[in-house]
Coordinates of C-alpha atoms and ligand atoms in Angstrom, one line a residue:
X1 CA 121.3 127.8 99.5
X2 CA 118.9 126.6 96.6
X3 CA 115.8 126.1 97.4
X4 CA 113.5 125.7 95.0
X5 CA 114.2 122.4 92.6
X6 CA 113.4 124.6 89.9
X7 CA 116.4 126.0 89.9
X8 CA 119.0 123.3 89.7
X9 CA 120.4 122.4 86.6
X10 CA 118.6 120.1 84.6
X11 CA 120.0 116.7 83.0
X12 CA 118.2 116.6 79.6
X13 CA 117.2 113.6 80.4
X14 CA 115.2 115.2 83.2
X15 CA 113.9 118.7 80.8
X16 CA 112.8 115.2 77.8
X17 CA 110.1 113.7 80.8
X18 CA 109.3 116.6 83.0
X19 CA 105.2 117.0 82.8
X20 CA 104.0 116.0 85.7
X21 CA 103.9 119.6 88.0
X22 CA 105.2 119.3 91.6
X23 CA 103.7 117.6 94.5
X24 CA 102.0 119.7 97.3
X25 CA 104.7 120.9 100.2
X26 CA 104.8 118.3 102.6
X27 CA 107.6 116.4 105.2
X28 CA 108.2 113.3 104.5
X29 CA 108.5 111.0 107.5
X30 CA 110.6 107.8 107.2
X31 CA 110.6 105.1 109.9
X32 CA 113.5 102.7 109.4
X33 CA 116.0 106.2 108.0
X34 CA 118.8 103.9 108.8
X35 CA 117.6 100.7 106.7
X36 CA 118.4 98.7 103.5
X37 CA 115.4 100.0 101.7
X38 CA 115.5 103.6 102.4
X39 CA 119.2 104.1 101.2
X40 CA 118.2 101.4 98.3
X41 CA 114.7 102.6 96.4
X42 CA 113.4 105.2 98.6
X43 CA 115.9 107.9 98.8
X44 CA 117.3 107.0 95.1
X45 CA 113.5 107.4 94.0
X46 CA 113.2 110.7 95.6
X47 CA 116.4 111.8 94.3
X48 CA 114.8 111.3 90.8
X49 CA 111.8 113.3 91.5
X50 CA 113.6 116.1 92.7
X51 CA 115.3 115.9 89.3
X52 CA 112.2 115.7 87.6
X53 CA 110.9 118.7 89.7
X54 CA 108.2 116.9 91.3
X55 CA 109.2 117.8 94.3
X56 CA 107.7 120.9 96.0
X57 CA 110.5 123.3 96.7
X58 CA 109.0 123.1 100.7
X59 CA 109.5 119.2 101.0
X60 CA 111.6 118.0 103.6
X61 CA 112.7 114.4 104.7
X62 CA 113.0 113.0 108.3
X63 CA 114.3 110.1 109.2
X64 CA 113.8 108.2 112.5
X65 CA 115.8 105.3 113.4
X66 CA 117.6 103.6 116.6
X67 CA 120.6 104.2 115.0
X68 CA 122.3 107.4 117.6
X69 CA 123.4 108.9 114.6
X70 CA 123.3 113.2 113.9
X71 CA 121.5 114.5 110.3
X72 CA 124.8 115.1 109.2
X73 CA 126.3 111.1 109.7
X74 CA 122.9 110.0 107.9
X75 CA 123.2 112.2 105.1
X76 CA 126.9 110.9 104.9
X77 CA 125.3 107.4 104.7
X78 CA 123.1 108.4 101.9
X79 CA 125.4 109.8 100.2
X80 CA 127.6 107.0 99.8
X81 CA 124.4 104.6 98.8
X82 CA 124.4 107.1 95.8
X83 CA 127.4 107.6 94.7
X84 CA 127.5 103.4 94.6
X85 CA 124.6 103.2 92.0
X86 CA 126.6 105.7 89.8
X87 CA 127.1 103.7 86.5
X88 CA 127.2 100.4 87.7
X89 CA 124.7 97.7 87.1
X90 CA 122.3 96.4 89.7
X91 CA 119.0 96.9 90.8
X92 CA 119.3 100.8 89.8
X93 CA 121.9 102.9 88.9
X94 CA 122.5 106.5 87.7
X95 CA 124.5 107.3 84.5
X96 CA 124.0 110.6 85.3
X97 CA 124.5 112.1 88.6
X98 CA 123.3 115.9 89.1
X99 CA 125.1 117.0 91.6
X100 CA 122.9 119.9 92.8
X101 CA 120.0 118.0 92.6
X102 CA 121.2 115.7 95.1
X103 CA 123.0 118.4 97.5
X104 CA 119.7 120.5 97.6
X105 CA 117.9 116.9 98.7
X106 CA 120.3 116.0 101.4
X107 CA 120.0 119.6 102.4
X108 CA 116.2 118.9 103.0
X109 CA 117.0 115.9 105.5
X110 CA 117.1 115.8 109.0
X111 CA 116.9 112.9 111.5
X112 CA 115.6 111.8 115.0
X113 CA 117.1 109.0 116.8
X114 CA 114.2 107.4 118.7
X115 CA 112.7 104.0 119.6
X116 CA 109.6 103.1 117.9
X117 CA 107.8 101.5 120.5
X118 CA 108.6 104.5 123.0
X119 CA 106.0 107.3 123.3
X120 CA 108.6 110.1 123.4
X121 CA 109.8 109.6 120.0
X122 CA 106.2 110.3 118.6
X123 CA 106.4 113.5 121.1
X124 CA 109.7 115.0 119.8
X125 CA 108.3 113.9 116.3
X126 CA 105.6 115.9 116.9
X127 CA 107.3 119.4 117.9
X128 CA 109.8 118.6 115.0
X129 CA 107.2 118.4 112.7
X130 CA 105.4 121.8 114.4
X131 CA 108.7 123.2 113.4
X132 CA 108.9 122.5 109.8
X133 CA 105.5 123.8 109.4
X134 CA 106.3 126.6 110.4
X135 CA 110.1 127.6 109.0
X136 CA 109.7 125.4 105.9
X137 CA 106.4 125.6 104.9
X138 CA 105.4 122.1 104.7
X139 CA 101.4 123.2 105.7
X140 CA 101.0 120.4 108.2
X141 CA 100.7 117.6 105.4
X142 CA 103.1 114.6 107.0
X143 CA 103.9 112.0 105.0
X144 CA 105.2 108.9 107.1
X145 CA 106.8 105.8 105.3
X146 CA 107.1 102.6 107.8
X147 CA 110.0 101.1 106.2
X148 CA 110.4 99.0 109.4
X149 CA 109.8 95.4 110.4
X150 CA 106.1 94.6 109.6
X151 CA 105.3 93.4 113.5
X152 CA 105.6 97.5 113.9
X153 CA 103.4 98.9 111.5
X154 CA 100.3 98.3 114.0
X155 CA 102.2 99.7 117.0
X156 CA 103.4 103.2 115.3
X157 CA 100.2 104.0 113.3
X158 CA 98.7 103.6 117.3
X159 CA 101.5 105.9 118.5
X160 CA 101.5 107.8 115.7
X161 CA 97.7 108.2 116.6
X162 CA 98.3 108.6 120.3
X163 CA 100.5 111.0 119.5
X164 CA 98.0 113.3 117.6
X165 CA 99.8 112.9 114.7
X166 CA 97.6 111.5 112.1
X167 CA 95.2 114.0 112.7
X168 CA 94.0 115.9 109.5
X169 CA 91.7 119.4 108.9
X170 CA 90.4 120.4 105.8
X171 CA 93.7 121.9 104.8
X172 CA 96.3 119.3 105.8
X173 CA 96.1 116.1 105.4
X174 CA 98.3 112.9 106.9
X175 CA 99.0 109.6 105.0
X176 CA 101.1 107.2 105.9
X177 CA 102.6 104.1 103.8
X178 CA 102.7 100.8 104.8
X179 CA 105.4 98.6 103.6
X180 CA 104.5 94.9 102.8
X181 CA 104.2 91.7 103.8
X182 CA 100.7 93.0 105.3
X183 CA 100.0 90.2 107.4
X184 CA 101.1 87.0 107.2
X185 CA 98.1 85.0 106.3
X186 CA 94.5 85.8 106.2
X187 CA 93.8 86.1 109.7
X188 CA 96.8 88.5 110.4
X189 CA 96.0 90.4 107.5
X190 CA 92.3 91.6 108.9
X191 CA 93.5 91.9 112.1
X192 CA 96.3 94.1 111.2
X193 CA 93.7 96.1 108.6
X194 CA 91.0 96.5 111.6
X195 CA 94.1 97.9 113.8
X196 CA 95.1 100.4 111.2
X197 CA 91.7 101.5 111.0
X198 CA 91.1 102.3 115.0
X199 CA 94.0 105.2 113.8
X200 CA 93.2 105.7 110.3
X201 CA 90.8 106.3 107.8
X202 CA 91.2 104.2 104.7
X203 CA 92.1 107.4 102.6
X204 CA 94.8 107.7 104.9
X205 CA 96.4 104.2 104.4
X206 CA 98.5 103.6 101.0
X207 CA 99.4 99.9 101.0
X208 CA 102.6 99.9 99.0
X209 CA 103.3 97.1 96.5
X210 CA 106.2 97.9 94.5
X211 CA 105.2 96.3 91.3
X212 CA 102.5 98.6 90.6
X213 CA 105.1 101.3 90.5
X214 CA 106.7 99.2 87.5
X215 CA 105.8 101.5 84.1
X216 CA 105.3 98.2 82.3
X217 CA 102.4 96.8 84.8
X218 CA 100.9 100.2 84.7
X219 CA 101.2 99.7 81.0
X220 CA 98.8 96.9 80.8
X221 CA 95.6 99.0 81.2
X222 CA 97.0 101.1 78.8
X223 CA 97.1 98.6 76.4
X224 CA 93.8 96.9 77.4
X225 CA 91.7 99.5 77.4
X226 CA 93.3 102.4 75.1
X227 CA 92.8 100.1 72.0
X228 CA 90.1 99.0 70.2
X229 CA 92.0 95.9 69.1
X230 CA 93.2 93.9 71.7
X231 CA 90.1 93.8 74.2
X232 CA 87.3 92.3 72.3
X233 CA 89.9 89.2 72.2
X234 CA 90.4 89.0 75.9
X235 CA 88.0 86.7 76.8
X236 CA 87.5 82.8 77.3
X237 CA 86.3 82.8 73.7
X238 CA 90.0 83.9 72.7
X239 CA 92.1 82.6 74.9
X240 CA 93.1 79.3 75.6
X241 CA 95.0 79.9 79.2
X242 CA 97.1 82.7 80.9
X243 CA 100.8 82.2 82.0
X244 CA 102.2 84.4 84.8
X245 CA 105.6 84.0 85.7
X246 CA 108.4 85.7 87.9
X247 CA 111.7 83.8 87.8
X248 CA 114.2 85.5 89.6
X249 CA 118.4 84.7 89.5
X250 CA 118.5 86.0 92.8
X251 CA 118.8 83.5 96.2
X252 CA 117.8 84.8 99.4
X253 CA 120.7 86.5 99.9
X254 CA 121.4 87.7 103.4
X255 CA 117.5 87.5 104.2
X256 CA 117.5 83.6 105.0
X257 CA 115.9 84.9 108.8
X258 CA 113.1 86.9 107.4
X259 CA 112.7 84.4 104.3
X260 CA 112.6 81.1 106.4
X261 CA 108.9 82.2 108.1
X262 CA 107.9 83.9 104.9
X263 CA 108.5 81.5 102.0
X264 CA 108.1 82.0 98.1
X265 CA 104.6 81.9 98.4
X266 CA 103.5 84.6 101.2
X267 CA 106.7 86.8 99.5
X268 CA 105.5 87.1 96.2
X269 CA 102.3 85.6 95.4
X270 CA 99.1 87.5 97.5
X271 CA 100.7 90.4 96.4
X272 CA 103.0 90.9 93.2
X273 CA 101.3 88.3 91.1
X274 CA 98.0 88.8 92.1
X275 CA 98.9 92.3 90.7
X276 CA 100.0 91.1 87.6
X277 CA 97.2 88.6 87.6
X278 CA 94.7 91.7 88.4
X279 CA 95.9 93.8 85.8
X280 CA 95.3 91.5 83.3
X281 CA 92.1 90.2 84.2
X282 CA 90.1 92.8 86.0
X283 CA 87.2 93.9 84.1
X284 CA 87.3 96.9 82.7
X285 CA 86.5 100.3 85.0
X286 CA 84.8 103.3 84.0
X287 CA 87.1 105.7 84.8
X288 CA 90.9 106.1 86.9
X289 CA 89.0 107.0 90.3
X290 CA 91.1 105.1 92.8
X291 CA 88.0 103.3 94.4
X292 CA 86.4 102.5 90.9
X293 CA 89.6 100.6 89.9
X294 CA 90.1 98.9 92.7
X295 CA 86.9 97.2 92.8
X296 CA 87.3 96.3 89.8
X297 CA 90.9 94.5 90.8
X298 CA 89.3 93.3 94.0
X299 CA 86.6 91.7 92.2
X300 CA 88.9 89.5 90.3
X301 CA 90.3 88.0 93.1
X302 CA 87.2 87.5 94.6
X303 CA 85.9 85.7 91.5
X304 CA 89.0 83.1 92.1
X305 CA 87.6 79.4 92.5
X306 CA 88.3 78.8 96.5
X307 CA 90.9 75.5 96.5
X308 CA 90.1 72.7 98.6
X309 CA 92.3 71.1 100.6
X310 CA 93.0 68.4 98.0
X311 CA 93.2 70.2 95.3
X312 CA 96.1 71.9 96.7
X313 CA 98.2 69.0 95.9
X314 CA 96.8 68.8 92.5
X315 CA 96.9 72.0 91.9
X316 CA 99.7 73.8 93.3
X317 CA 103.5 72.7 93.9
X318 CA 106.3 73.8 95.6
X319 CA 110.1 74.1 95.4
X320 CA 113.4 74.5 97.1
X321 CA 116.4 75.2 95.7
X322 CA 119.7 72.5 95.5
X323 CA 123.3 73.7 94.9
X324 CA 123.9 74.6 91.2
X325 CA 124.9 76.6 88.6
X326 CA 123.4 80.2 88.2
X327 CA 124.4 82.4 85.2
X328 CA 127.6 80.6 85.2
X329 CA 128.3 81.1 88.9
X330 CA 128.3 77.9 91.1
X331 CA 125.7 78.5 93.9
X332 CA 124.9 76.8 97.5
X333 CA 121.3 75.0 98.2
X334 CA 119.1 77.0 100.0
X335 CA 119.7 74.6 103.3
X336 CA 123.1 75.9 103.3
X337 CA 122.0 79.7 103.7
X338 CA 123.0 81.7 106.1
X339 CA 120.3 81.7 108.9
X340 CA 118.4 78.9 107.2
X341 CA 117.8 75.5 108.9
X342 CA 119.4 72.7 107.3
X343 CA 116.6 70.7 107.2
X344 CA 114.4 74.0 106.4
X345 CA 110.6 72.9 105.2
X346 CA 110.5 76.5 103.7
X347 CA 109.4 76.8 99.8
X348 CA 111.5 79.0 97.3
X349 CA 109.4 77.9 94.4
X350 CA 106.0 78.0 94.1
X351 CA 103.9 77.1 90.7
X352 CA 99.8 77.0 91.0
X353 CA 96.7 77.1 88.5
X354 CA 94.3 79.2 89.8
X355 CA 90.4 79.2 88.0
X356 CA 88.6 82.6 87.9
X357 CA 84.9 81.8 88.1
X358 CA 83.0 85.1 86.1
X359 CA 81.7 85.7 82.6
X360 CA 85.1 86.7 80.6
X361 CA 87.5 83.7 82.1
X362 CA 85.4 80.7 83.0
X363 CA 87.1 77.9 81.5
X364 CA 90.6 79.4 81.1
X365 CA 93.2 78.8 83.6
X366 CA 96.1 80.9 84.9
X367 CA 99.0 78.9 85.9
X368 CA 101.1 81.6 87.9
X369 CA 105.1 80.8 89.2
X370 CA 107.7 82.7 90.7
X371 CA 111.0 81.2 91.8
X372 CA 114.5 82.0 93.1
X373 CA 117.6 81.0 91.2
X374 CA 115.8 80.2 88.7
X375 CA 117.7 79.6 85.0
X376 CA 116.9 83.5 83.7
X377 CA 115.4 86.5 85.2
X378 CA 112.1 87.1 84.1
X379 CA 108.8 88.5 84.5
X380 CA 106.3 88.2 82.2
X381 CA 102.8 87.3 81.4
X382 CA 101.7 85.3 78.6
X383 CA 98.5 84.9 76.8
X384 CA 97.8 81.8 74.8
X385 CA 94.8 82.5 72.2
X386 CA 93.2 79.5 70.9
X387 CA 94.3 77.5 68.0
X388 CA 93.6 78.0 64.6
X389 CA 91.5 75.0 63.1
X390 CA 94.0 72.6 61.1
X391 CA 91.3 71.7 58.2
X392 CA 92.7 74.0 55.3
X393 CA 96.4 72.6 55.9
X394 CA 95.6 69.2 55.9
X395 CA 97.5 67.2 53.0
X396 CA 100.1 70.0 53.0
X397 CA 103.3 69.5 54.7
X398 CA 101.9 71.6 57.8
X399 CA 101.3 69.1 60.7
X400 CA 100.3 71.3 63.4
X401 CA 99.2 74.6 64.1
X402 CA 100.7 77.5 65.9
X403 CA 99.4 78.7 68.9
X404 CA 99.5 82.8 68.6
X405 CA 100.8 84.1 71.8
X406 CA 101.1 87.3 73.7
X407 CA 104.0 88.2 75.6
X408 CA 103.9 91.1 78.3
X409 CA 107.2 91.4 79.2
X410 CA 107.7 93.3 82.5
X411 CA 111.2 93.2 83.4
X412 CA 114.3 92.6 81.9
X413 CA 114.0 93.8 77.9
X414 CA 110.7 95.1 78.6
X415 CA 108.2 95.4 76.0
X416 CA 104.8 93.3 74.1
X417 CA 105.9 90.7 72.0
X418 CA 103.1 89.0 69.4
X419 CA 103.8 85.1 68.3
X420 CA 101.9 84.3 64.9
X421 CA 102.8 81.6 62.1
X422 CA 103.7 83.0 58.9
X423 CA 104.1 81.0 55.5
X424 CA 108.1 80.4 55.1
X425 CA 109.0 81.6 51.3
X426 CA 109.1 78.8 48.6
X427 CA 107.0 76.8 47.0
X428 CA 105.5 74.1 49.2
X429 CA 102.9 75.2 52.7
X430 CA 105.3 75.1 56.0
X431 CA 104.4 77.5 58.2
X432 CA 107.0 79.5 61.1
X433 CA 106.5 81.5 64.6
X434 CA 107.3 84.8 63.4
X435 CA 107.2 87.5 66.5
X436 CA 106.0 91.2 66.1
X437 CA 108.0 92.9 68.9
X438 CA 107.4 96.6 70.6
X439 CA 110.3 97.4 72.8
X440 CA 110.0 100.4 75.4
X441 CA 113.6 100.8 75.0
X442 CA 113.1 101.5 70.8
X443 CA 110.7 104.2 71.7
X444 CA 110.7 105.8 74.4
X445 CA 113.4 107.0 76.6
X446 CA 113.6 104.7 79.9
X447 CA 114.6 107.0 82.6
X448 CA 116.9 105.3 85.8
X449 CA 113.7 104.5 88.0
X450 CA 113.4 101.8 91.2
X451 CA 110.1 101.6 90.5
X452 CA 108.7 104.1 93.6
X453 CA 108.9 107.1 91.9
X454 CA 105.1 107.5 91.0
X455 CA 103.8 105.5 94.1
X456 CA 105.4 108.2 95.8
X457 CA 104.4 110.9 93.9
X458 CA 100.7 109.3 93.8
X459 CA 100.9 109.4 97.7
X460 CA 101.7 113.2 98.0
X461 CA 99.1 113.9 95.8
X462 CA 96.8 111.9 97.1
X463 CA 96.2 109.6 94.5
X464 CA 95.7 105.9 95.7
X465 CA 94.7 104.3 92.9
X466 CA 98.5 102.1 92.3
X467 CA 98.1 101.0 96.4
X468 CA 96.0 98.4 97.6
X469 CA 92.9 98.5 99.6
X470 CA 91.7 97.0 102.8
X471 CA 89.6 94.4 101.1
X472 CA 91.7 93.9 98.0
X473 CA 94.5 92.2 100.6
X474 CA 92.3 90.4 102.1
X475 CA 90.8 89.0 99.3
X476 CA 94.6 88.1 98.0
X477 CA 95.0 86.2 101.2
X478 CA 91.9 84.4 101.3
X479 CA 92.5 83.1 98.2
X480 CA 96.1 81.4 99.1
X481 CA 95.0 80.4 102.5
X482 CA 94.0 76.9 102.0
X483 CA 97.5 76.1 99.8
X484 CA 99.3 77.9 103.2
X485 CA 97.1 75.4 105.5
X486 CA 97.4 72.3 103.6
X487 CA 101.3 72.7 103.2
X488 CA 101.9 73.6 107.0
X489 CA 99.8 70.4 107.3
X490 CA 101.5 68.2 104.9
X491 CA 105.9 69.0 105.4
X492 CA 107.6 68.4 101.5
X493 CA 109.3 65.2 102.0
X494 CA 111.6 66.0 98.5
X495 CA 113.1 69.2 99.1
X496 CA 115.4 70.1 97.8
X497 CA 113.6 69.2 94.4
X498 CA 115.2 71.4 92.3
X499 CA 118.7 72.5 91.4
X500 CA 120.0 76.7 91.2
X501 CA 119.8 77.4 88.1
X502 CA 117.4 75.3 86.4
X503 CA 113.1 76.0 85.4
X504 CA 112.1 74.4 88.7
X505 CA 110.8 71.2 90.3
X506 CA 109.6 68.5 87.8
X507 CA 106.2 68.7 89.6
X508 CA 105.7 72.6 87.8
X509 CA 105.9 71.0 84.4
X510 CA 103.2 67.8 85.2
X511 CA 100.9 70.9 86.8
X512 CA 100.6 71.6 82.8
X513 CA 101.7 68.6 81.4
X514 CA 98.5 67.4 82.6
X515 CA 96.3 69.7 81.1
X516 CA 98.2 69.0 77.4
X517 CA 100.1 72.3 78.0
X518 CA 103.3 73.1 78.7
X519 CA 105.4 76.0 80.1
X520 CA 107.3 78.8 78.2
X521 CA 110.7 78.1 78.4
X522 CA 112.5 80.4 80.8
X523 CA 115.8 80.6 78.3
Ligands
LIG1 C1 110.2 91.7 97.0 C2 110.5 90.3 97.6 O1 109.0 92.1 97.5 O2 110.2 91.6 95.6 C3 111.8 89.7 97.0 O3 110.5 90.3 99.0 C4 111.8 89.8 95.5 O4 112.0 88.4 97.5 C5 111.4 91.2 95.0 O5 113.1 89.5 95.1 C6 111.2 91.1 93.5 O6 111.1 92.5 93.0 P1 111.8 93.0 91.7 O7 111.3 94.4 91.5 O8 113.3 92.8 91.9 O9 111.3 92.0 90.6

């Protein structure tokens, strides 16, 4: 039996971006083994660190679920999850499967059937765990990932607790991760953070959002603050207004139950824009300690101008979807989901301008929106610098000017895009958009990734800078509390306002239209 990742055979892929060494031994604990996102991001993304030999060659995975099933049935259920992302398109998929790589992970798995909320599964944990340490070398570090329902994730870091579990000495330590949503509003967010903490310390906790493991958000403080030329023009003085947007071509699928209480806003707002948001606007930190960059991110969102209750109307507008036409496919409204009320109140659109009240952005506004079935996929940010003055082109044939844009792409064709006008040849003044483009695909070689590679990689070595804090979440849900209070108070009496398919509900557009901008256009 191999045993040491070291030793399988390489893809070249894998010998091109190996550099990172391998994470300290440790068992990985996952809660929710037999779940969608275990077989979907987490087992794929630890499939690709084991091919990257970031792995120690003394990890080993346990998975606890209801599900009566023995290691051998859930390694047969893996399995087939893998061999499905093989060369086909969709959220990830493998053009290159290494067979050994993938029999020396399934060979590291074991499983425990158990019920969360029942004391003995934390005791037979326990005495597994006691095992490992001792025949597989895993030092007592324990890893455990609650990819469960989030009404658990108080509950098991108690039992876990209880349990002895999360107990750490000087040489092993004990994290655990904690799947999002965290909380569902303000109020249930502290509550849940100030139950964690009974249990844990806060080194202990990594809040996972998934978008920080994206390389091209990570990329944005790279390109902040590892050039000279682009920060000195990242201020109010510069830039005329910020544009975040996440339009996905995705409905809600099969998740209409858990999507009718959560909503467009609570899904992706507090959490994966504010990230985006964060990244772009945080000040910049001294150095990559976890702590110092996270201040620095929570003080953003601490700086965001608190909306009244009016404003919420005037300032932030919400959608549901209508039957239409999606990338060619004909699609229901979202009424007509399954497990989603046909007179459902629930938002799938959301579309806000948020003010951030500090030195560097006073004055310039970021409009953020995310959507589902949206006309195209994409996530991006864009930065509007201010306009040129028009006085040198007057009494040419140039009747306005330009705006010179910045375009972070995140996800699809990702990469930095840079609008600027440009004289067309000939004789007479008329000026074009010309766009300098940087695409990661031209220059580096993208590796298959779902994104959780490095968050979990970051976790087993400790690293916590790319999870969020106590106070960073709560800052993100204090800020949207008063939309989620004044729309609970106020039903939408025109959904569904906007058809599959299209950029949205016509309020989005008057939410710029207003302010003499407009939106990108989503094509
Ligand atoms: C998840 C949301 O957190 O993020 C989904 O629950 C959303 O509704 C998804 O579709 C978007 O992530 P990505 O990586 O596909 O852009």
């Amino acid at each position: 039996m191999l045993d040491k990742p070291e030793r399988y055979a390489r893809s070249k892929a894998a010998q091109q971006t190996a550099s990172a060494p391998a994470a300290p031994p440790c068992a990985m604990v996952i809660f929710g083994a037999a779940g969608d996102l275990t077989k979907r991001l987490v087992v794929p993304a630890l499939y690709n660190l084991a091919n990257d030999h970031r792995l120690a060659g003394e990890f080993r995975l346990v998975g606890v679920d209801l599900a009566d099933m023995s290691a051998e049935q859930w390694r047969a259920h893996l399995t087939d999850a893998m061999k499905g992302y093989v060369a086909k398109d969709g959220e990830f998929h493998l053009d290159d499967f290494v067979q050994t790589t993938w029999q020396w992970l399934t060979e590291q798995m074991s499983y425990l059937p158990g019920d969360l909320t029942n004391p003995d599964t934390y005791r037979r944990l326990g005495e597994h765990l006691a095992g490992l340490d001792k025949t597989a070398g895993t030092a007592g570090n324990h890893l455990f990932y609650l990819a469960v329902a989030d009404r658990f994730f108080g509950p098991a870091v108690a039992a876990l607790g209880a349990a002895g579990l999360t107990k750490e000495s000087d040489r092993q330590w004990r994290r655990v991760i904690i799947e999002k949503p965290f909380g569902h509003d303000f109020a249930s967010a502290k509550a849940l953070n100030a139950e964690i903490l009974k249990t844990l310390h806060e080194r202990q906790i990594y809040r996972i959002d998934h978008f920080l493991g994206k390389e091209t958000v990570q990329n944005i403080m790279a390109l902040r603050f590892a050039n000279g030329l682009f920060e000195p023009l990242w201020n109010r003085h510069q830039i005329d207004h910020v544009q975040i947007t996440v339009a996905e071509t995705v409905g809600v699928e099969q998740r209409g139950k858990f999507y009718e209480k959560t909503g467009a806003l609570r899904d992706m707002v507090p959490n994966h824009l504010f990230q985006l948001l964060t990244m772009t606007a945080m000040e910049p930190p001294i150095s990559f300690d976890a702590d110092e960059v996270r201040s620095k991110k929570t003080e953003v969102i601490q700086a965001i101008r608190p909306l009244d209750p009016e404003q919420v109307f005037k300032d932030a507008v919400r959608g549901q979807y209508d039957a239409g036409r999606v990338l060619g496919e004909q699609v229901r409204a979202y009424r007509q989901e399954p497990n989603v009320a046909p007179n459902s109140t629930t938002e799938t659109y959301i579309a806000c301008k948020l003010d951030i009240d500090n030195w560097r952005w006073a004055g310039v506004p970021f409009y953020l929106r995310t959507g589902k079935y949206m006309k195209s996929r994409s996530t991006e940010i864009a930065i509007r610098f201010h306009q040129a003055p028009y006085a040198l082109f007057r009494g040419t044939n140039v009747e306005r000017m330009h705006p010179n844009w910045m375009i972070l792409r995140i996800q699809p064709d990702e990469g930095i895009a840079l609008e600027f006008a440009a004289k067309r040849p000939g004789p007479t003044v008329t000026l074009d958009t010309v766009t300098m483009n940087f695409a990661y695909k031209t220059y580096f070689k993208m590796e298959p990734d779902t994104g959780y590679e490095t968050l979990l990689y970051d976790c087993m070595i400790g690293d916590a800078t790319l999870f969020q804090r106590a106070d960073t979440v709560e800052a993100g849900w204090q800020v949207v509390q008063p939309i989620l209070d004044a729309w609970a108070n106020n039903p939408p009496r025109d959904f569904p306002n906007y058809s599959a398919g299209s950029d949205g509900p016509a309020a989005a557009d008057a939410l710029l239209t207003c302010d003499g901008r407009a939106w990108r256009s989503l094509d």
